[in-house]
mmCIF file of C-alpha atoms in Angstrom:
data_model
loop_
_atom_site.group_PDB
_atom_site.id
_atom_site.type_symbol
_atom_site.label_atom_id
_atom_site.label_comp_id
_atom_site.label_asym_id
_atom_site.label_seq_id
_atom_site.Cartn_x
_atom_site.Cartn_y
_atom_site.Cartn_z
ATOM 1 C CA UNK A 1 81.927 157.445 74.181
ATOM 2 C CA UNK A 2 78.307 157.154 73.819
ATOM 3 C CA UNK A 3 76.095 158.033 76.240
ATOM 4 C CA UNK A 4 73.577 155.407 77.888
ATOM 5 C CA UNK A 5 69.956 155.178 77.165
ATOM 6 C CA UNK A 6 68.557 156.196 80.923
ATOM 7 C CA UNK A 7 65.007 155.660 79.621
ATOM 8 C CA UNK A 8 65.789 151.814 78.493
ATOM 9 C CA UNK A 9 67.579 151.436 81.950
ATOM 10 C CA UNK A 10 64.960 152.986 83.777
ATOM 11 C CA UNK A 11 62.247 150.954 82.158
ATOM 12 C CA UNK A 12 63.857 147.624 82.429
ATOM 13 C CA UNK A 13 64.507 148.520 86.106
ATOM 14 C CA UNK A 14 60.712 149.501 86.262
ATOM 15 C CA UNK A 15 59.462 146.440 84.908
ATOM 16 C CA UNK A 16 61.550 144.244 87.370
ATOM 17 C CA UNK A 17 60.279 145.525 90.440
ATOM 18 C CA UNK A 18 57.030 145.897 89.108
ATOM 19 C CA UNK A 19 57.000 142.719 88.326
ATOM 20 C CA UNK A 20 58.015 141.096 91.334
ATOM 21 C CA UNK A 21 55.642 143.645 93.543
ATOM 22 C CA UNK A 22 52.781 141.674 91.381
ATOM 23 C CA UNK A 23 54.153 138.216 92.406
ATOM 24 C CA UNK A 24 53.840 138.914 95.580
ATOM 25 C CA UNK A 25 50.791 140.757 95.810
ATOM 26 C CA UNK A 26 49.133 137.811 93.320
ATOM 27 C CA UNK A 27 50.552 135.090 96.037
ATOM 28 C CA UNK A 28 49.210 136.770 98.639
ATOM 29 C CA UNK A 29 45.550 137.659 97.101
ATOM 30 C CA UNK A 30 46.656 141.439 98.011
ATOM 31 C CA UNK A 31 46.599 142.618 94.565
ATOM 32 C CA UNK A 32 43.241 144.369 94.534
ATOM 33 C CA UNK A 33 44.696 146.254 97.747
ATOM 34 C CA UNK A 34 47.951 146.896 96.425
ATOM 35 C CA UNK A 35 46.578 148.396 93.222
ATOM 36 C CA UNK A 36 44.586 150.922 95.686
ATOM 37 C CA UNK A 37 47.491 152.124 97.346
ATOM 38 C CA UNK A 38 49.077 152.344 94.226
ATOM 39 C CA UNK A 39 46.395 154.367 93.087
ATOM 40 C CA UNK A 40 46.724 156.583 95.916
ATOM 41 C CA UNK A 41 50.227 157.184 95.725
ATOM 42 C CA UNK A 42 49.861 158.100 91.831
ATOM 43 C CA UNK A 43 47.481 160.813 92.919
ATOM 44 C CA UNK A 44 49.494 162.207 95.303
ATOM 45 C CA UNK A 45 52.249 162.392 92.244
ATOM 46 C CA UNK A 46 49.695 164.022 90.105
ATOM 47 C CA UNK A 47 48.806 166.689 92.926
ATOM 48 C CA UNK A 48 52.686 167.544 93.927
ATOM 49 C CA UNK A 49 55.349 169.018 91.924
ATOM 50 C CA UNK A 50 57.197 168.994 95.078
ATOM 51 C CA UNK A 51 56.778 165.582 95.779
ATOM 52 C CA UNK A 52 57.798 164.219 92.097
ATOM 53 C CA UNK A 53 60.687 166.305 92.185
ATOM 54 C CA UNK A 54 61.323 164.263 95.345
ATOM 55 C CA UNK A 55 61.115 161.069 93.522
ATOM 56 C CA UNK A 56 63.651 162.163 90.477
ATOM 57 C CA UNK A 57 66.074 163.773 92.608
ATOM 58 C CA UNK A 58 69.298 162.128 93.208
ATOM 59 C CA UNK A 59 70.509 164.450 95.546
ATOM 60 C CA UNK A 60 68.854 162.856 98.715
ATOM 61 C CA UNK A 61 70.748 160.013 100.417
ATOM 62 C CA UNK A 62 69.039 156.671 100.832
ATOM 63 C CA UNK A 63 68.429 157.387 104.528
ATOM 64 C CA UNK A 64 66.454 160.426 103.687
ATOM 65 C CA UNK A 65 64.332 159.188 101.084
ATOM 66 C CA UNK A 66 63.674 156.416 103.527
ATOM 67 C CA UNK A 67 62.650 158.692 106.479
ATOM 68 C CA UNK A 68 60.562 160.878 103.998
ATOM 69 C CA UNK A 69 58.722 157.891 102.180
ATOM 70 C CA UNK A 70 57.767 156.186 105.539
ATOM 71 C CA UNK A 71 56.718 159.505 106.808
ATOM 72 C CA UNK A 72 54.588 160.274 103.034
ATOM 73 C CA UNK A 73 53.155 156.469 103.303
ATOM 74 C CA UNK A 74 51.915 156.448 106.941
ATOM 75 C CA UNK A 75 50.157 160.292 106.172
ATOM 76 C CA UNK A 76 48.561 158.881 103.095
ATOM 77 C CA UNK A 77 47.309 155.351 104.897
ATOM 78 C CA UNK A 78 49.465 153.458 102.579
ATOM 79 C CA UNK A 79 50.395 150.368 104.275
ATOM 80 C CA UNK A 80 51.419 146.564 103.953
ATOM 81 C CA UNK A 81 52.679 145.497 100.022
ATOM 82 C CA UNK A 82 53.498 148.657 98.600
ATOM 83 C CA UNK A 83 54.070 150.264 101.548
ATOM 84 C CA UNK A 84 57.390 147.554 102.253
ATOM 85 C CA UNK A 85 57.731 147.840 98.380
ATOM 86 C CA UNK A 86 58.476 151.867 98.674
ATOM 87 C CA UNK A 87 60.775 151.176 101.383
ATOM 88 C CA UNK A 88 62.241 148.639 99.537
ATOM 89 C CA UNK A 89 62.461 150.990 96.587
ATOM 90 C CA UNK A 90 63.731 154.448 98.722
ATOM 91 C CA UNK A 91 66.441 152.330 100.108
ATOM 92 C CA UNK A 92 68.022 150.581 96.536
ATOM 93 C CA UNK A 93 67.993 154.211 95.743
ATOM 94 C CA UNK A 94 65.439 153.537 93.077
ATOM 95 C CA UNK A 95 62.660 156.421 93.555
ATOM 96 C CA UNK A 96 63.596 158.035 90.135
ATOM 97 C CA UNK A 97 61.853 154.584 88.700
ATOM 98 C CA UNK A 98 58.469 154.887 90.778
ATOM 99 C CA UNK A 99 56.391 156.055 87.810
ATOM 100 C CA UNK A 100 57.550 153.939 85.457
ATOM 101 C CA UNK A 101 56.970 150.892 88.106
ATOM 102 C CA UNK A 102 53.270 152.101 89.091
ATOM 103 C CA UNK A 103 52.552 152.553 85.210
ATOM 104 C CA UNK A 104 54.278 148.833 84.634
ATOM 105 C CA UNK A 105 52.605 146.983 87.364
ATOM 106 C CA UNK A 106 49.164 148.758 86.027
ATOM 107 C CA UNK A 107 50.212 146.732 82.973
ATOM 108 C CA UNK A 108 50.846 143.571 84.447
ATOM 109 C CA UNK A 109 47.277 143.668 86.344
ATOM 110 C CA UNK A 110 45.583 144.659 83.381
ATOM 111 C CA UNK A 111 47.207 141.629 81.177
ATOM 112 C CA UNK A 112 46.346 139.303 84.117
ATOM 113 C CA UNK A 113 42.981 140.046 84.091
ATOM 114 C CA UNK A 114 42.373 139.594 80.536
ATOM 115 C CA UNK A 115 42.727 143.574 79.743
ATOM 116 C CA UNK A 116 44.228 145.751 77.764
ATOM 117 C CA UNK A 117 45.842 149.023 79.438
ATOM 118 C CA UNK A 118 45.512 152.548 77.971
ATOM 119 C CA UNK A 119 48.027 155.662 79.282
ATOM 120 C CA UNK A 120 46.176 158.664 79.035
ATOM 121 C CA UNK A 121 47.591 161.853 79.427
ATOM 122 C CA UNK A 122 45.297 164.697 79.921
ATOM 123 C CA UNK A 123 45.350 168.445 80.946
ATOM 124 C CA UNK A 124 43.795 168.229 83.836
ATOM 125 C CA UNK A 125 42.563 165.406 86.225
ATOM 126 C CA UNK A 126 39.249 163.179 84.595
ATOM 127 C CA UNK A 127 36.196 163.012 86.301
ATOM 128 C CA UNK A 128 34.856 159.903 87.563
ATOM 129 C CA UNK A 129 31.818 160.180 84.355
ATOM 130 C CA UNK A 130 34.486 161.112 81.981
ATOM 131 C CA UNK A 131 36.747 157.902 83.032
ATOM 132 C CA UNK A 132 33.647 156.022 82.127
ATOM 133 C CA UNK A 133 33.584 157.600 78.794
ATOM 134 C CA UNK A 134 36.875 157.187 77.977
ATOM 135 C CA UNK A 135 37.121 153.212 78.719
ATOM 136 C CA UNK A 136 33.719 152.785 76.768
ATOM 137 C CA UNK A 137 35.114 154.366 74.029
ATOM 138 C CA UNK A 138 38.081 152.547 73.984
ATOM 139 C CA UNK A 139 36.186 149.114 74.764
ATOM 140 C CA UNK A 140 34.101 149.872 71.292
ATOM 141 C CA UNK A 141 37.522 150.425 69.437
ATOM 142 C CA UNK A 142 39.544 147.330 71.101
ATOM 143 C CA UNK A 143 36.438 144.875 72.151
ATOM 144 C CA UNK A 144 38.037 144.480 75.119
ATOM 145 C CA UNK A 145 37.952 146.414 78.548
ATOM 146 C CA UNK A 146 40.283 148.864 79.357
ATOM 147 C CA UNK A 147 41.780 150.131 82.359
ATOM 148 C CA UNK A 148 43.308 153.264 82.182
ATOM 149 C CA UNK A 149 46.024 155.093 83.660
ATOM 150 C CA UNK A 150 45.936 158.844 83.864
ATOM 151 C CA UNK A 151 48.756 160.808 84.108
ATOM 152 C CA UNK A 152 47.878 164.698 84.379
ATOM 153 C CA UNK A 153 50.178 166.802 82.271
ATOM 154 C CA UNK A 154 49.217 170.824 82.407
ATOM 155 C CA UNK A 155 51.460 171.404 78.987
ATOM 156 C CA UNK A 156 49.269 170.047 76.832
ATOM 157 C CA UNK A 157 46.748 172.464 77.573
ATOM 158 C CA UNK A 158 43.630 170.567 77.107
ATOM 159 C CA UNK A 159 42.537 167.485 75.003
ATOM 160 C CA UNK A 160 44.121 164.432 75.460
ATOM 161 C CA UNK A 161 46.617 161.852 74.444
ATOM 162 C CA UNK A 162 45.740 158.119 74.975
ATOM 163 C CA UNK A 163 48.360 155.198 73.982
ATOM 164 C CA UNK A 164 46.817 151.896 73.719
ATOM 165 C CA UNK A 165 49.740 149.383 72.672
ATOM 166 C CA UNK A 166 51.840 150.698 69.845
ATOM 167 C CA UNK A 167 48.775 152.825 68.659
ATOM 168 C CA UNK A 168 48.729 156.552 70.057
ATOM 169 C CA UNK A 169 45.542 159.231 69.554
ATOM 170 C CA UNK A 170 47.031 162.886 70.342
ATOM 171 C CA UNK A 171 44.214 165.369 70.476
ATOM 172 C CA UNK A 172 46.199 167.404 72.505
ATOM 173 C CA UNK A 173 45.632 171.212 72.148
ATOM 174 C CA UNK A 174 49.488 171.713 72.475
ATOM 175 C CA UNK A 175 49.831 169.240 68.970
ATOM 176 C CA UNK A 176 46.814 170.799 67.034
ATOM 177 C CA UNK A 177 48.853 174.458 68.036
ATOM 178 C CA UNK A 178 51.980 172.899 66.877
ATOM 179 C CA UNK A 179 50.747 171.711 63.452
ATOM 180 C CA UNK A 180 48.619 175.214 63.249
ATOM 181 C CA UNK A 181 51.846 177.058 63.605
ATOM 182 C CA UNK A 182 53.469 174.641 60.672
ATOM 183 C CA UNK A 183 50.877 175.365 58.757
ATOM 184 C CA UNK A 184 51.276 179.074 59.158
ATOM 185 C CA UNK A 185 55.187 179.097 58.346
ATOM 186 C CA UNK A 186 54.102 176.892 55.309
ATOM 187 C CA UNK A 187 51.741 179.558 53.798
ATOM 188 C CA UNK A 188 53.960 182.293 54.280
#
């Protein structure tokens, strides 16, 4: 029997709540708000190990990711849209999906205002100059602006890999080792 594509499932479930967090937050003229708590709760991600293995573990019962996610949200001053929406979320037992939701409702606000979205992953977090950089960059290439997502990733070791659409630029240390080491095993 074949196994099922988690990634496709997770995605589509992703884009649905995503999508209807958006709705609400465009109804409501909250989506400049929602997008900072949003913000905020991606950075706490990015700083945590503990709390994103929090997010993907199944192992916690709806209750507890409940109590834990209230208790996370009211520490960080995360309230009102996305603070209901994590509830929401914690109790459908759909925490596992919280990346892919912040990263699809980034997309969604981008498209609505006219932009295009980039995913950057880097090696360690960007600087508010080198953010700059990077969107002006990307403006010059696309002729649109660009709002970017960053998603910290240590195991690329430095450089960085930006996805813009279908089109991906991997600088990444860890894939300029990789093809070094080909090259080696090729020569020898």
């Amino acid at each position: 029997m074949p196994v099922a594509d988690t990634s496709q499932l997770t995605s589509g479930v992703a884009e649905r709540y995503a999508s209807s967090l958006f709705e609400l937050a465009l109804e409501h003229g909250a989506v400049d708000s929602v997008t900072a708590d949003l913000d905020r709760f991606q950075a706490m991600l990015d700083e945590s190990a503990e709390l994103k293995r929090f997010v993907a573990s199944p192992v916690f019962s709806a209750e507890d990711q409940l109590k834990a996610i209230v208790a996370i949200s009211e520490r960080a001053g995360i309230s009102g849209f996305f603070a209901n929406f994590l509830k929401v979320v914690a109790r459908n037992r759909r925490l596992f999906a919280l990346p892919g939701m912040i990263r699809a409702f980034r997309l969604i606000a981008a498209n609505y205002r006219g932009e295009i979205s980039a995913e950057v992953i880097s090696a360690h977090a960007l600087s508010q100059a080198q953010e700059t950089e990077l969107k002006a960059a990307l403006k010059s290439v696309t002729g649109k602006d660009v709002t970017i997502s960053v998603t910290v990733d240590p195991s690329i070791l430095g450089g960085l890999i930006v996805k813009v659409g279908s089109r991906q630029i991997d600088t990444s240390l860890r894939t300029k080792l990789s093809t070094l080491k080909l090259a080696l095993k090729e020569v020898g």
